[in-house]
CSV table of C-alpha atoms and ligand atoms in Angstrom, one decimal:
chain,number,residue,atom,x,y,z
A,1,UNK,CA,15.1,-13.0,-2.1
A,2,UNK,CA,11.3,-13.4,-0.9
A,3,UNK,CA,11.4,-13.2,2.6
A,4,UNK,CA,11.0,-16.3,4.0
A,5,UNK,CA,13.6,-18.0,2.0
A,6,UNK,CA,16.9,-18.7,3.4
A,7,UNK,CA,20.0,-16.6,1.9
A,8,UNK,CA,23.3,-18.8,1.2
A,9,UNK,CA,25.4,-18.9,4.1
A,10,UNK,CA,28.6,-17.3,4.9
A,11,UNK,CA,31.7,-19.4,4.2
A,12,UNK,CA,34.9,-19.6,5.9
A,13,UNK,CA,36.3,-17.7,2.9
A,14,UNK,CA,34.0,-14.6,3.4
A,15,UNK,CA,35.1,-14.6,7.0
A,16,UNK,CA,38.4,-15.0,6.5
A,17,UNK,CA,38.5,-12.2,3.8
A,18,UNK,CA,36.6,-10.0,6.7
A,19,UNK,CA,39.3,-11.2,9.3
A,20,UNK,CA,41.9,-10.2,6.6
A,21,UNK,CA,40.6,-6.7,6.2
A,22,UNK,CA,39.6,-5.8,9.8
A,23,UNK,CA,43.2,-6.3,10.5
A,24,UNK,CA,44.9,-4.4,7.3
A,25,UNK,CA,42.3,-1.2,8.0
A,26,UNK,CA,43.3,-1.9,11.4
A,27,UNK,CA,47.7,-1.4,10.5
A,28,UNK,CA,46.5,1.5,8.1
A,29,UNK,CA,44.9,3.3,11.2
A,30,UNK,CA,48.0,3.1,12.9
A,31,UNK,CA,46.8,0.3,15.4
A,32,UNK,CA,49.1,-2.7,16.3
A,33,UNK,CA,46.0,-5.2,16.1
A,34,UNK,CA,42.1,-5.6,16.7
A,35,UNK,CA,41.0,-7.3,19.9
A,36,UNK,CA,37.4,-8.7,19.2
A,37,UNK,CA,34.9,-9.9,22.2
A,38,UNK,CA,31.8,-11.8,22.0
A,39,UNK,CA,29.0,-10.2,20.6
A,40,UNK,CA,28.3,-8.5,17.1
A,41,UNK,CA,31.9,-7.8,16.2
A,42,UNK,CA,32.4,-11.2,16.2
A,43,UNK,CA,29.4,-12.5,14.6
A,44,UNK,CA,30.3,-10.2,11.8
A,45,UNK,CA,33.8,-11.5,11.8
A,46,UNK,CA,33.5,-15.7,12.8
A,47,UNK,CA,29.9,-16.7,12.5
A,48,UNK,CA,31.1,-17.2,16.4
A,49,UNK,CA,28.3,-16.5,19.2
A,50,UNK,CA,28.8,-18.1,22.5
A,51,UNK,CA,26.4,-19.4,24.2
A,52,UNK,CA,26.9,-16.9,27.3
A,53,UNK,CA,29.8,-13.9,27.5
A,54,UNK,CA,31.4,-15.3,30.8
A,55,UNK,CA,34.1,-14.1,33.4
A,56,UNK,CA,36.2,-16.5,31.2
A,57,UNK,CA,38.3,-15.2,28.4
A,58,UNK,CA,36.6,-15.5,24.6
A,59,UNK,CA,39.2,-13.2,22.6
A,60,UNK,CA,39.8,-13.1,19.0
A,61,UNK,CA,43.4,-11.4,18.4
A,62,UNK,CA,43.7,-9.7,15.0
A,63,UNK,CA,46.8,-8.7,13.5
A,64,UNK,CA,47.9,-7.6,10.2
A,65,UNK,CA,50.5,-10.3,8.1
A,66,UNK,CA,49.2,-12.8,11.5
A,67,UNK,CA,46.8,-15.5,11.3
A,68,UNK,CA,43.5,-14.9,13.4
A,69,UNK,CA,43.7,-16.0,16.6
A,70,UNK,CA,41.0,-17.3,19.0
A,71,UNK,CA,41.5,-17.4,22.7
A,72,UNK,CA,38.6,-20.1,23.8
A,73,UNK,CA,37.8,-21.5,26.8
A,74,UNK,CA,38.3,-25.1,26.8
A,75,UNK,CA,34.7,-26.0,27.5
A,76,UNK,CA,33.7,-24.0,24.7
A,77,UNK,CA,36.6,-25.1,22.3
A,78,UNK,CA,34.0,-27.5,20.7
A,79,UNK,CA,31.6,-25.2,20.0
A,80,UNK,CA,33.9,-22.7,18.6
A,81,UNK,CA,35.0,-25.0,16.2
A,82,UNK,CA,32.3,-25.6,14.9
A,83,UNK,CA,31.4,-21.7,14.0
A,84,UNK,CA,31.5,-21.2,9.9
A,85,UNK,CA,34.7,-19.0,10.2
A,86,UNK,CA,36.6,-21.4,12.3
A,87,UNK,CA,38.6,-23.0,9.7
A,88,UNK,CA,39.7,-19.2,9.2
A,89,UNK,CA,41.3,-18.7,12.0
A,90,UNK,CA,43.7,-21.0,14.5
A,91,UNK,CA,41.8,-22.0,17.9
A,92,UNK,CA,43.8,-21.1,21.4
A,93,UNK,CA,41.8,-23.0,24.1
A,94,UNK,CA,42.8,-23.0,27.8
A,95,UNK,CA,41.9,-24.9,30.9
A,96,UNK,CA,40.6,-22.9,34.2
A,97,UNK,CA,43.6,-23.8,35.4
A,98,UNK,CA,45.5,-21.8,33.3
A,99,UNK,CA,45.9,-17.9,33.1
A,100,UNK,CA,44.4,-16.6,29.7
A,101,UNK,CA,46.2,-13.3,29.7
A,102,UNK,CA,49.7,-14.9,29.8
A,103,UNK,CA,48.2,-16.7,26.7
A,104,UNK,CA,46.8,-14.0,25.2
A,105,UNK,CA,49.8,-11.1,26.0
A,106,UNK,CA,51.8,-13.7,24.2
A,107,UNK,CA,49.9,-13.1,21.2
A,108,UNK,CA,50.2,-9.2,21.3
A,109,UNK,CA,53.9,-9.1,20.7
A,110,UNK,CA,53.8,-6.3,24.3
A,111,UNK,CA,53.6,-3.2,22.5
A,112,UNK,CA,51.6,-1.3,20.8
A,113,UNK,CA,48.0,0.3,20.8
A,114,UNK,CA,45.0,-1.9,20.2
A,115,UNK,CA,41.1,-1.3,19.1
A,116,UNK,CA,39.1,-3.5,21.3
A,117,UNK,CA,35.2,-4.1,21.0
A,118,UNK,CA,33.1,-1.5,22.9
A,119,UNK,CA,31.6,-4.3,24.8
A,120,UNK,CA,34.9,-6.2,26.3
A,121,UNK,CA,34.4,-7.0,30.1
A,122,UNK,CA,36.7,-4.0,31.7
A,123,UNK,CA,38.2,-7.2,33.5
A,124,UNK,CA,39.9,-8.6,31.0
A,125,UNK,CA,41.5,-5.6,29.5
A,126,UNK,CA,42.2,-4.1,32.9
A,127,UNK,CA,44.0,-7.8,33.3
A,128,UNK,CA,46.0,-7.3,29.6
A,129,UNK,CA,47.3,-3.8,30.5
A,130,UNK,CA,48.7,-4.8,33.6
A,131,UNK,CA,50.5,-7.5,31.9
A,132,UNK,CA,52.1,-5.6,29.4
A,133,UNK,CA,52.1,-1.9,30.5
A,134,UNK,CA,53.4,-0.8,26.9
A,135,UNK,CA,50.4,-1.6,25.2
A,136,UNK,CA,47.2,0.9,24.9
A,137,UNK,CA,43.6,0.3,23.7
A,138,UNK,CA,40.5,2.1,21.4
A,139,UNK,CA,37.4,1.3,22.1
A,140,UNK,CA,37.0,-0.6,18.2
A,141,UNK,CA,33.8,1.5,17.0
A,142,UNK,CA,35.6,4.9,17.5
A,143,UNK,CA,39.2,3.7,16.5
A,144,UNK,CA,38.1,1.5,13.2
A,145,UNK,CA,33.9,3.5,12.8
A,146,UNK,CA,33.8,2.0,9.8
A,147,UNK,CA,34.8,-1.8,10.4
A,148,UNK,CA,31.4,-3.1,9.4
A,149,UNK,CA,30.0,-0.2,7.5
A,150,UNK,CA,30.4,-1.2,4.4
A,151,UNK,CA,27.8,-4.6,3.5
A,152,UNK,CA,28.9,-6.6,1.2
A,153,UNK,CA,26.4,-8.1,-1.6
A,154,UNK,CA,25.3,-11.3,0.8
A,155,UNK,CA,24.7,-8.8,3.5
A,156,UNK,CA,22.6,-6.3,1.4
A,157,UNK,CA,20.5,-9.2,0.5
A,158,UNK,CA,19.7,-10.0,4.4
A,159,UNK,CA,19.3,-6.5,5.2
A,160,UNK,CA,16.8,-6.2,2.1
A,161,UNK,CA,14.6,-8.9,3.4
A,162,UNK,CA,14.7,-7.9,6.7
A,163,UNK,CA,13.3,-4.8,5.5
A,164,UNK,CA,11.0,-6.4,2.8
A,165,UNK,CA,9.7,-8.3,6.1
A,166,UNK,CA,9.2,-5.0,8.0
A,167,UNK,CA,7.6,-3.5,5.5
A,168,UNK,CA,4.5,-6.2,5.4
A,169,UNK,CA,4.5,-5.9,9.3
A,170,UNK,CA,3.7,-2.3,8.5
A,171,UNK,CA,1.4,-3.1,5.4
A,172,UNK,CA,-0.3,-5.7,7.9
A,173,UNK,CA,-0.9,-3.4,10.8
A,174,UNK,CA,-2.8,-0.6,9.0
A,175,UNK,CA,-5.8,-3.6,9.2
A,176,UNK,CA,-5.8,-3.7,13.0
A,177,UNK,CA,-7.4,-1.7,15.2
A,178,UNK,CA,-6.2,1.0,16.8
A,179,UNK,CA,-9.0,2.6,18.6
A,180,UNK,CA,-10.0,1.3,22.1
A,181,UNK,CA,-6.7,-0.4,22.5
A,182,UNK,CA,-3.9,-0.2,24.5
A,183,UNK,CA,-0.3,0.9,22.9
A,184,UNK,CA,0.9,-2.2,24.3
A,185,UNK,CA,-1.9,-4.4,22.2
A,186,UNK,CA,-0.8,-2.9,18.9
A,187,UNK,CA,2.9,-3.4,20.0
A,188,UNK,CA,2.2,-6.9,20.7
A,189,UNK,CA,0.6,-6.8,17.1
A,190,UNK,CA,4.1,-5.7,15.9
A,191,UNK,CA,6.6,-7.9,16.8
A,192,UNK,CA,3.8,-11.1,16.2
A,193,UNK,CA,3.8,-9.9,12.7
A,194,UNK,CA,7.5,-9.4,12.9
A,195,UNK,CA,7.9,-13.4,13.6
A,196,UNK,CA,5.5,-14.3,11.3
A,197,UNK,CA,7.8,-12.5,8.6
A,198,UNK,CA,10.7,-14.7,9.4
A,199,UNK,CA,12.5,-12.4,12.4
A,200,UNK,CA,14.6,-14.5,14.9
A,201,UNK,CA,14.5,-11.6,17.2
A,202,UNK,CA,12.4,-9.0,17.8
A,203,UNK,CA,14.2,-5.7,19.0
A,204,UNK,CA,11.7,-2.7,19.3
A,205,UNK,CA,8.0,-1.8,18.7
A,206,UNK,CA,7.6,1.6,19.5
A,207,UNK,CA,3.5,2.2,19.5
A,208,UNK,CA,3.7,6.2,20.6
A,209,UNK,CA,-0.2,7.0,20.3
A,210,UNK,CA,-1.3,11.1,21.3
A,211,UNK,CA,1.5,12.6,23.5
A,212,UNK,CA,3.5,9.8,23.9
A,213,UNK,CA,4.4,10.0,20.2
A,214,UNK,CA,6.1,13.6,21.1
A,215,UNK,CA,8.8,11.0,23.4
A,216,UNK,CA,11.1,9.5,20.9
A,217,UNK,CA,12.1,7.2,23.5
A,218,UNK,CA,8.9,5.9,24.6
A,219,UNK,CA,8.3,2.4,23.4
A,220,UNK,CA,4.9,1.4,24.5
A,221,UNK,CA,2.9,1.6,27.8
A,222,UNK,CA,-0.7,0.9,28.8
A,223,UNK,CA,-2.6,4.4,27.2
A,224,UNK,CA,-5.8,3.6,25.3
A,225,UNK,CA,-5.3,5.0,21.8
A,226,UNK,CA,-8.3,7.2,21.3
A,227,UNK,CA,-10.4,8.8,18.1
A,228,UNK,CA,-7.9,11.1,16.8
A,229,UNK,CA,-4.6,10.3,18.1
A,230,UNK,CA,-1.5,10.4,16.1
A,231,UNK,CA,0.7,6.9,16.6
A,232,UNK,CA,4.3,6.7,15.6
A,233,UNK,CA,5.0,3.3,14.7
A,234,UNK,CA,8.5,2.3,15.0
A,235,UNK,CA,10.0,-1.1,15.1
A,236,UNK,CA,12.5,-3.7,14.0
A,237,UNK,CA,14.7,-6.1,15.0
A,238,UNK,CA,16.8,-9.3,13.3
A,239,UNK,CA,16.4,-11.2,10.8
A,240,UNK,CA,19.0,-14.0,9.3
A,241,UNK,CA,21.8,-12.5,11.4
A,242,UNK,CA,20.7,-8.9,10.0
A,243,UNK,CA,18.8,-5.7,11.2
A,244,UNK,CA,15.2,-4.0,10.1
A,245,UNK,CA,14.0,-0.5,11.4
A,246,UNK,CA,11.5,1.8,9.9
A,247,UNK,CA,8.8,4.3,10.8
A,248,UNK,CA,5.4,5.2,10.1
A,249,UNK,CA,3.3,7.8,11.8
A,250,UNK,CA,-0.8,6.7,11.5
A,251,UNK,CA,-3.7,8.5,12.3
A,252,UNK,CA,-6.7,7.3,14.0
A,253,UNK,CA,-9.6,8.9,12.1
A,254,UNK,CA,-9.1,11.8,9.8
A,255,UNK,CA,-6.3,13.9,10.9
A,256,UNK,CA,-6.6,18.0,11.4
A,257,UNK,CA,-5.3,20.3,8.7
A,258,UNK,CA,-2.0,20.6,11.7
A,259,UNK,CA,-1.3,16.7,12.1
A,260,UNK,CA,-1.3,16.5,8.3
A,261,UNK,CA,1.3,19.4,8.0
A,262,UNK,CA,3.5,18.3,10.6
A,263,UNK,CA,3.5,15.2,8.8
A,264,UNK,CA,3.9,16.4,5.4
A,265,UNK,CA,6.6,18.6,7.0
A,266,UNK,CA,8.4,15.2,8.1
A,267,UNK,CA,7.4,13.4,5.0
A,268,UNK,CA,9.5,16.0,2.9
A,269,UNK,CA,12.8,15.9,5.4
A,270,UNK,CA,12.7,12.5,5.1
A,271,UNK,CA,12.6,12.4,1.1
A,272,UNK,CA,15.2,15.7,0.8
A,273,UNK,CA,17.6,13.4,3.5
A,274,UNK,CA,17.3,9.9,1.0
A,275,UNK,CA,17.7,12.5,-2.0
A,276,UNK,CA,21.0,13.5,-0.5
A,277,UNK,CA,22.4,9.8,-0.2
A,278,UNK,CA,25.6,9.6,-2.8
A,279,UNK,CA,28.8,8.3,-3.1
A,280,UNK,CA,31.2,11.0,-1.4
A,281,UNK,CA,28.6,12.8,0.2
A,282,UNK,CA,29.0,12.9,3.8
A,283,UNK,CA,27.3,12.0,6.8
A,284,UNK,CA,26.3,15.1,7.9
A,285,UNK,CA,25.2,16.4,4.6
A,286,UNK,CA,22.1,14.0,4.9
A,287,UNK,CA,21.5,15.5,8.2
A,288,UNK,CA,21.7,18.7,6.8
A,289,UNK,CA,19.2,18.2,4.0
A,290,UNK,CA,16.9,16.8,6.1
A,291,UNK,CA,16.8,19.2,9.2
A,292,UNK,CA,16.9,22.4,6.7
A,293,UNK,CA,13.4,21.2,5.7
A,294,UNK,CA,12.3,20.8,9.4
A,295,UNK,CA,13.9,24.3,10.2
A,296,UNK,CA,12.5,26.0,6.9
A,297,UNK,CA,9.2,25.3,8.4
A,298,UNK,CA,9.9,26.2,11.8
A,299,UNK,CA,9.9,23.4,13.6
A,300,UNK,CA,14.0,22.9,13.9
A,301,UNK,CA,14.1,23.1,17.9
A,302,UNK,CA,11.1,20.1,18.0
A,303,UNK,CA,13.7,17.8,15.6
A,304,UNK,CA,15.3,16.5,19.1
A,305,UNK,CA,17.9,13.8,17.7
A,306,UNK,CA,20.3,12.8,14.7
A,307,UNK,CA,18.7,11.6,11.2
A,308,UNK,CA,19.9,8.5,11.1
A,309,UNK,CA,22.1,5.3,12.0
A,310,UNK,CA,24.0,2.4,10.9
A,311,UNK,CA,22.5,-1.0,10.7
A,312,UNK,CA,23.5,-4.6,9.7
A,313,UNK,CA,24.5,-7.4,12.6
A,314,UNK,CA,22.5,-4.6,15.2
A,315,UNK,CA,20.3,-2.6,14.8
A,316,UNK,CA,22.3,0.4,15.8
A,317,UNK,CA,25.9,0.7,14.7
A,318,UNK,CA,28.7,3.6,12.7
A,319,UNK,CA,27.7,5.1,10.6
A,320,UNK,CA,25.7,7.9,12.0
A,321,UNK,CA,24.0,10.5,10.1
A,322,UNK,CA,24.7,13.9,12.5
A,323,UNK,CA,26.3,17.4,12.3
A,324,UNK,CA,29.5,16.9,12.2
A,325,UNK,CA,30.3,13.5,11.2
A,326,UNK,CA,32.3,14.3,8.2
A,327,UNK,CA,32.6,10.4,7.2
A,328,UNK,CA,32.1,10.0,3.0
A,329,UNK,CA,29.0,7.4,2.0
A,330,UNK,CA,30.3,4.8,0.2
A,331,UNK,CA,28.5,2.2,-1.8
A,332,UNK,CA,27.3,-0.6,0.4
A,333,UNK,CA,27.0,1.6,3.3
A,334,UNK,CA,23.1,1.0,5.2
A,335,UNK,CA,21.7,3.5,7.5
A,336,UNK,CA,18.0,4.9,8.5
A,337,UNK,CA,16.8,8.5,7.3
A,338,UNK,CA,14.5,8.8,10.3
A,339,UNK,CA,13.8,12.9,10.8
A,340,UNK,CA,10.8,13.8,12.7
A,341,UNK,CA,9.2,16.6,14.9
A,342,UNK,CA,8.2,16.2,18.4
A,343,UNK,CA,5.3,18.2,19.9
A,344,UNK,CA,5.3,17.7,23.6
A,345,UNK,CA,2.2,17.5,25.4
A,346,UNK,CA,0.5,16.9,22.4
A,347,UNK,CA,1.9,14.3,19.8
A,348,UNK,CA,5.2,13.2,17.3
A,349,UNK,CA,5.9,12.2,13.7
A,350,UNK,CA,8.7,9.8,12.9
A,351,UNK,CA,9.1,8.7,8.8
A,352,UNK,CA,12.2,6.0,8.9
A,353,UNK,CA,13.4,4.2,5.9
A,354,UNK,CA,16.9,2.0,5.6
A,355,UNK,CA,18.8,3.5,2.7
A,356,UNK,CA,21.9,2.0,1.1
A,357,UNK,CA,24.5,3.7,-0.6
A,358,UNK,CA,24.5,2.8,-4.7
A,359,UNK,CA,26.9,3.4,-7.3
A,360,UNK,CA,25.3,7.0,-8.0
A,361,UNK,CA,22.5,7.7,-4.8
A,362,UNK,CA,20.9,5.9,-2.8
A,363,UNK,CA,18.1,3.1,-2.4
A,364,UNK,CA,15.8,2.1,0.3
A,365,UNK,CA,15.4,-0.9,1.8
A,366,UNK,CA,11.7,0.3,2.9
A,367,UNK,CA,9.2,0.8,0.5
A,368,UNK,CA,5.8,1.5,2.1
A,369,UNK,CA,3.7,4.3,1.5
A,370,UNK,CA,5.2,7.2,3.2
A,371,UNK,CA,2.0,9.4,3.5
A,372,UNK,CA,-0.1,9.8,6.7
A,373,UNK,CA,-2.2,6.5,6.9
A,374,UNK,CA,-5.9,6.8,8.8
A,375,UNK,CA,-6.2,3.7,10.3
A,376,UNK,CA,-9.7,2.3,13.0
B,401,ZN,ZN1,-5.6,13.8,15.6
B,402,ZN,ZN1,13.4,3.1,14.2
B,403,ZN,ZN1,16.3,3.8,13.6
């Protein structure tokens, strides 16, 4: 799918089937039902995104061998209907002056323990546990981790552009200059270029240029990049519904004989981690295969966080690629392979590719040139 054309839409049917299986992984875990809150859970599982996440109840209520529920507010009952997945489910509106949790405690059947989306207000299930004191409650992502793990074949096709997208960001950035500006102009650069490649939304662009590349938390700030600088390049953000992120360290002139092998140092973790993507492998193992490299060298105690992370309806998301995370890959699975070494004081290397789980390895959804670029 070239990158600005638009993927066939979701049905009702694929969200129904989604609805269908939250809530039978959901029985198989032990759980009594899924409680979903606006946000990416229920894009993922509806096609449903309120306008705002209000004081006022929005709650889908899944259970297995029950038909999806919505709890709406009556205002927004309209709107809710008309999400692609409505037809799925049944609709529950109420008026403000009616009590939502009555409405909604009906629907839980009073006992029981319940995975709820990590981003439920805390008001409305501190309201649902005082109104039926025999239920408990998961946070969803480390009850059901792998709820939206697994893309399906219309999701790896968004999740493919999205990255096809990034990737001529990156290809279009090596032309800009780097020299003489400030982080935040390149930045700016980014996410333009971003747009321009069809993203709705725009989540990061991480310019870290000299020292500021040995924070992997800085995004981008007002430094001048100067002659010489190393600049990790790291950026993504959404595109139909679905998530890009990838790396790329640059140099600014021609790099020392140091910079090059603390890149090629990086540049090899990152190919032994995606060589280490299979079916039954697990998490950690691609952790593993990339930090051995890192440590081999002897730069393990500058490799400051875990390889890699989920990605689909966010851009951060289960499944996470760290020691101890014992989680099997599975086909259809999409995370980053993002190792790097961190050199404070002095400067950073970040490769990042998505990878996606195949029937014998893996395959990434980034495909630009992974060696160090020299850029103006
Ligand atoms: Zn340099
Ligand atoms: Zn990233
Ligand atoms: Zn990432």
């Amino acid at each position: 799918m070239p990158s600005n054309d638009q993927p066939v839409p979701f049905t009702a049917d694929d969200y129904r089937a989604r609805m269908t299986r939250a809530a039978e992984s959901a029985d198989a875990a032990g759980l009594a039902g899924v409680l979903v809150a606006p946000g990416p859970d229920m894009v993922h599982l509806t096609g449903y995104r309120p306008t705002a996440d209000t004081e006022r109840l929005t709650l889908l209520v899944l259970r297995a061998g029950h038909e999806p529920v919505l709890v709406v507010p009556a205002l927004e009952a309209a709107d809710a209907a008309r999400a692609v997945g409505a037809p799925a489910l049944t609709l529950r509106d109420w008026t403000d002056a009616a009590n939502p949790y009555t409405l909604t405690a009906g629907l839980l059947h009073a006992k029981g323990r319940f995975g709820i989306s990590d981003n439920a207000w805390a008001l409305h299930l501190l309201a649902l546990r005082k109104l039926l004191p025999d239920t408990s409650y998961a946070s969803l992502t480390e009850a059901l981790p792998m709820l939206r793990a697994v893309k399906d074949t219309a999701e790896l096709e968004r999740l493919a552009a999205a990255g096809a997208a990034a990737d001529a960001t990156y290809e279009e950035i090596l032309k800009v200059r780097f020299s003489g500006r400030r982080e935040s102009d390149v930045a700016a650069d980014l996410a333009a270029l971003l747009t321009e490649h069809g993203h709705s939304q725009v989540d990061f662009t991480v310019v870290g240029s000299g020292p500021n590349g040995a924070n992997p938390h800085h995004e981008a700030g007002a430094r001048t990049i100067e002659q010489g600088d190393m600049v990790v390049l790291d950026f993504g953000g959404l595109m139909h519904g679905y998530g890009s992120d990838t790396s790329r360290t640059v140099h600014v002139g021609e790099p020392t004989a140091e910079e090059q092998r603390v890149h090629d140092v990086v540049r090899e973790a990152q190919d032994a981690g995606c060589k280490a993507v299979r079916p039954g492998a697990a998490c950690q193992d691609v952790d593993r295969a990339a930090r051995a490299v890192i440590t081999e060298f002897g730069y393990g105690e500058r490799f400051i966080h875990r390889t890699g992370h989920g990605i689909g309806v966010t851009t951060h998301e289960p499944p996470y690629m760290i020691e101890g995370e014992e989680q099997p890959l599975v086909p259809g699975m999409c995370f980053s392979v993002e190792p790097g070494i961190y050199l404070p004081g002095r400067f950073g290397v970040r490769i990042e590719d998505i990878v996606t789980v195949t029937g014998n390895g893996g395959r990434r959804l980034n495909t630009t040139a992974r060696e160090l670029a020299v850029v103006e």
